[in-house]
XYZ file of C-alpha atoms in Angstrom:
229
model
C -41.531 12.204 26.086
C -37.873 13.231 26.868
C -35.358 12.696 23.580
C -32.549 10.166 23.969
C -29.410 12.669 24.148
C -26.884 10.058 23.509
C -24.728 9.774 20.547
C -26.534 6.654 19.886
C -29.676 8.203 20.580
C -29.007 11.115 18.600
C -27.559 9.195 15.216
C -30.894 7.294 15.368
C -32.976 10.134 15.720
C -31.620 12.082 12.847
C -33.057 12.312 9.391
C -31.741 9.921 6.465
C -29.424 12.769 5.326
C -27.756 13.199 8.426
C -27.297 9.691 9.270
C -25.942 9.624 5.509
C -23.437 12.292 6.173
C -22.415 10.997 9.698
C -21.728 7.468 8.220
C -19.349 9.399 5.378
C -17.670 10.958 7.984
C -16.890 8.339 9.919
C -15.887 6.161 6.801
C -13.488 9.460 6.007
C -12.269 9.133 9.334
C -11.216 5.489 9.703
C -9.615 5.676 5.656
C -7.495 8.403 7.160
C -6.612 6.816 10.295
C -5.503 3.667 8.027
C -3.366 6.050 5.944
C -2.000 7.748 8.497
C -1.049 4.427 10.238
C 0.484 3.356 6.997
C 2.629 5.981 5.861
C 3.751 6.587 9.649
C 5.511 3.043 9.651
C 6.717 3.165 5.776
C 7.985 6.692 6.309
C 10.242 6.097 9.922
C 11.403 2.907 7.855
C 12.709 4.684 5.011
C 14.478 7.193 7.191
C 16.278 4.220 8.703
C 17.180 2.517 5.489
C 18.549 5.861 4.303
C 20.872 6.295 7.471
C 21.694 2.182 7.440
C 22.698 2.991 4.050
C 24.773 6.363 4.330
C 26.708 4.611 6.418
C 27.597 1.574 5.159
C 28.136 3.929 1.728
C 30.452 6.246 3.830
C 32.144 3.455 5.253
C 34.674 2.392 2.287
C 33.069 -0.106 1.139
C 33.924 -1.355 -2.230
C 31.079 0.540 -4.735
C 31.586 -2.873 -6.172
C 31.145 -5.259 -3.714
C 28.060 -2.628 -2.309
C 26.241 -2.911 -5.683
C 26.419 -6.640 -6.153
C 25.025 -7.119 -2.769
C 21.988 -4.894 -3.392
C 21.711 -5.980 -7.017
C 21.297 -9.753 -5.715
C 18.354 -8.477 -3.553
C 16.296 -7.244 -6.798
C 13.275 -5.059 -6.040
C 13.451 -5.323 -2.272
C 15.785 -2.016 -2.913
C 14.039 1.555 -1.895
C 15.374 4.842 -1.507
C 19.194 5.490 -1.782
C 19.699 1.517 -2.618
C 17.702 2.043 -5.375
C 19.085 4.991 -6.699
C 22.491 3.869 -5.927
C 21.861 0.193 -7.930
C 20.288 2.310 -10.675
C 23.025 5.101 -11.269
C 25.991 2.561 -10.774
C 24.706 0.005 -13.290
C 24.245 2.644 -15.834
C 27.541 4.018 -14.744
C 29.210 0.248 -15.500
C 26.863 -0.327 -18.919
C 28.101 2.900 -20.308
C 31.933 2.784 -19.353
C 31.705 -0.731 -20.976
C 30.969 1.392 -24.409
C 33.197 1.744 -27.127
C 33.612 5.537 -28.263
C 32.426 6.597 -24.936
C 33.092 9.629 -23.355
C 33.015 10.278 -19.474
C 30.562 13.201 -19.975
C 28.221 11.226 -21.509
C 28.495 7.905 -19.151
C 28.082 10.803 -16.532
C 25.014 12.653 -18.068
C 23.800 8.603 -18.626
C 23.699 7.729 -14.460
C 22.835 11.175 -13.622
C 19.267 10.614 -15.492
C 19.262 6.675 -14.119
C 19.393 8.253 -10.359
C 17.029 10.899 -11.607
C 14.342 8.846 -12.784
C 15.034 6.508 -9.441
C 14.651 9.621 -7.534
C 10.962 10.558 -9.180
C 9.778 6.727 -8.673
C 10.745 7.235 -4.859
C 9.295 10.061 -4.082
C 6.025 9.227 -5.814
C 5.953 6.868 -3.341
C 6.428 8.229 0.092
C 3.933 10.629 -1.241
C 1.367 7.675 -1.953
C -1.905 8.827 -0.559
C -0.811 12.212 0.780
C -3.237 13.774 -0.931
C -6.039 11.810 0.486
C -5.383 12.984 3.546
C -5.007 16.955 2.575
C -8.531 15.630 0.665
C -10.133 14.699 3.788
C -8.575 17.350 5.988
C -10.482 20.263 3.874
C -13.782 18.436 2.631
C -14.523 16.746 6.192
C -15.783 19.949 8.014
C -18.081 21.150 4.921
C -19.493 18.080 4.846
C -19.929 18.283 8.384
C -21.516 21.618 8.211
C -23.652 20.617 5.119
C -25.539 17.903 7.359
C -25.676 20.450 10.409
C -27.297 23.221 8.290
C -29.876 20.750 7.090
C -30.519 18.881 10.131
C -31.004 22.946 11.977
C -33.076 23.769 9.082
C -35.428 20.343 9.430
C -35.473 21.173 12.837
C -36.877 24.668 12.442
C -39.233 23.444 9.844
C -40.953 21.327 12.089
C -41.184 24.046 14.732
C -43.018 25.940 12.955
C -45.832 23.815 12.636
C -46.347 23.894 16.356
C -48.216 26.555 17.788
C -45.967 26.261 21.587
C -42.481 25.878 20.596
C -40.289 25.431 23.616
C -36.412 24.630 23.609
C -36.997 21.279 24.932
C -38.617 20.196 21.748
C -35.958 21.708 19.499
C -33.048 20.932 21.314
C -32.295 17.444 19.753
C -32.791 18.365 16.159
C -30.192 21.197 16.725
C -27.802 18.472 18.994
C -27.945 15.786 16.528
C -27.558 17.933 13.808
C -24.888 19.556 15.555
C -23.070 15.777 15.606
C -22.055 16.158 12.167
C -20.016 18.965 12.728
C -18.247 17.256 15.417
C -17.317 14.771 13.469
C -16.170 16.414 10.543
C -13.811 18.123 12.478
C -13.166 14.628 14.315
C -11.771 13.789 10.650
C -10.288 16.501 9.200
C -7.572 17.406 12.489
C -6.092 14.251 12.503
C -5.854 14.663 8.721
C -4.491 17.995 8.155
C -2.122 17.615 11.114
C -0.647 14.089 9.446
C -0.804 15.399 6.080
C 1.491 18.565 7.336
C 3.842 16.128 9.128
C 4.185 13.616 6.416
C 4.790 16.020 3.880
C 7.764 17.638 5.836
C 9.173 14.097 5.923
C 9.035 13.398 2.783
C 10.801 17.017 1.369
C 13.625 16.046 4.268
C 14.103 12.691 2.850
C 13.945 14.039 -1.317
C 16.423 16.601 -0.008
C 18.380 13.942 1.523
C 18.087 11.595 -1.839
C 18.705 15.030 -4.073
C 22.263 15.344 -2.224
C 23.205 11.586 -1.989
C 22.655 11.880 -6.130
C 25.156 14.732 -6.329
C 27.709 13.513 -4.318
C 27.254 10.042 -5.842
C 27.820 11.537 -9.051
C 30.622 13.272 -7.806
C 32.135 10.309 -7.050
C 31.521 8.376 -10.499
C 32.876 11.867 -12.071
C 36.084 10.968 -11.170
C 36.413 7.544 -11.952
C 34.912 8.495 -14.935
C 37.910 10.565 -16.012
C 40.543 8.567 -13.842
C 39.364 6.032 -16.171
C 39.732 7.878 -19.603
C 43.010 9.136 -17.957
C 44.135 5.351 -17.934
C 43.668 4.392 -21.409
C-alpha cells in the first residue's frame, strides 16, 4: 500500500493529537491574520487623522471654533482630536473658576490630555499582545505535535521485525506538518507584532509632543489671561 503524501492525505493520516494540534494552529493562524488585518487599517487611519489634524491645528484656526467643531462630533474623536477636545474643555471649565490660578488650570488640562493620551494608546495597542502570544507559542506547539507524532511513529516501528523507510516516512512527514505550520503562524505574527508596535511608539511620541506644545500654547493664554484682569 503506498501512503497518501498530500497535505490532505497526511492531516488524515495523523493521530488525534496531531490533527488536534494542526487544527490549533491553523485556528492561531487565521485569529492572527484577522488581527493583523485589523490593526493594519485602524493604525494607517490614525496616522492620517493625526496629520489631517496637525494641520488644520497649525493652520490658525480659531482653538475655538476647532473645539466646537470636534466637540459637536462626540465620541467619533480619536487621537489628537481627542486629546485636544479633552485638554481644551478642561482648559475653559477651569479658567471659568473663581480663585483660579493659571498654574493650576494648567496642571488641570495637562492631566485631561494625559489621561486622553493613556485611553489612546491602550487602543492602538488592542490585541498586540495576541499577536507577540502567537508569534512565540505557535512553533512549540508545533514542535510538541511533531515530537509526538516522530515518537508514535517510532513506536510502531518497533513492533515490526523489517522496518524500511518507506513505512516510516509518513509518520515522520505528517508529523513533520505541525512544525510547518507553527512556523506558518508565528512569522506572520512576530513580523506584524514588531511592525505594529513601532507604529504605535511613533504615533504616542507624536501624541506626547502635540500635548506639550498644546500646553504650551494654553500656558500663555493662561497668564495673558490673569495678565488681563
Amino acid at each position: 500500500m503506498h501512503a497518501d503524501m498530500s497535505f490532505v492525505g497526511l492531516f488524515m493520516q495523523a493521530s488525534l493529537l496531531v490533527k488536534l494540534v494542526m487544527l490549533t494552529l491553523l485556528s492561531l493562524s487565521i485569529m492572527s491574520w484577522a488581527v493583523i488585518i485589523q490593526r493594519r487599517s485602524l493604525l494607517t487611519k490614525a496616522r492620517a487623522n493625526m496629520l489631517k489634524f496637525e494641520d488644520k491645528f497649525w493652520s490658525g484656526v480659531d482653538l475655538n471654533r476647532l473645539y466646537a467643531e470636534l466637540q459637536a462630533r462626540g465620541e467619533q474623536n480619536s487621537g489628537m482630536e481627542a486629546m485636544f477636545v479633552a485638554g481644551f474643555k478642561e482648559f475653559s471649565r477651569l479658567s471659568q473658576l473663581s480663585g483660579r490660578t493659571p498654574s493650576a488650570v494648567m496642571d488641570g488640562s495637562y492631566r485631561a490630555m494625559r489621561v486622553s493620551l493613556n485611553r489612546e494608546v491602550e487602543a492602538l495597542e488592542a490585541n498586540l499582545p495576541l499577536l507577540a502570544t502567537i508569534g512565540s507559542t505557535s512553533p512549540y506547539i508545533g514542535l510538541f505535535g511533531t515530537v509526538w507524532g516522530i515518537m508514535n511513529s517510532f513506536i510502531a516501528l518497533g513492533a515490526v521485525e523489517n522496518a524500511t523507510l518507506a513505512m516510516v516516512a509518513p509518520g515522520i512527514a505528517e508529523a513533520l506538518i505541525a512544525t510547518a505550520i507553527g512556523l506558518f503562524a508565528a512569522i506572520p505574527a512576530v513580523i506584524a507584532y514588531n511592525r505594529f508596535a513601532t507604529q504605535v511608539e511613533k504615533l504616542e511620541l507624536a501624541y506626547a509632543n502635540f500635548m506639550d506644545e498644546f500646553s504650551s500654547i494654553l500656558h500663555r493664554q493662561a497668564y495673558s489671561e490673569k495678565e488681563a484682569v
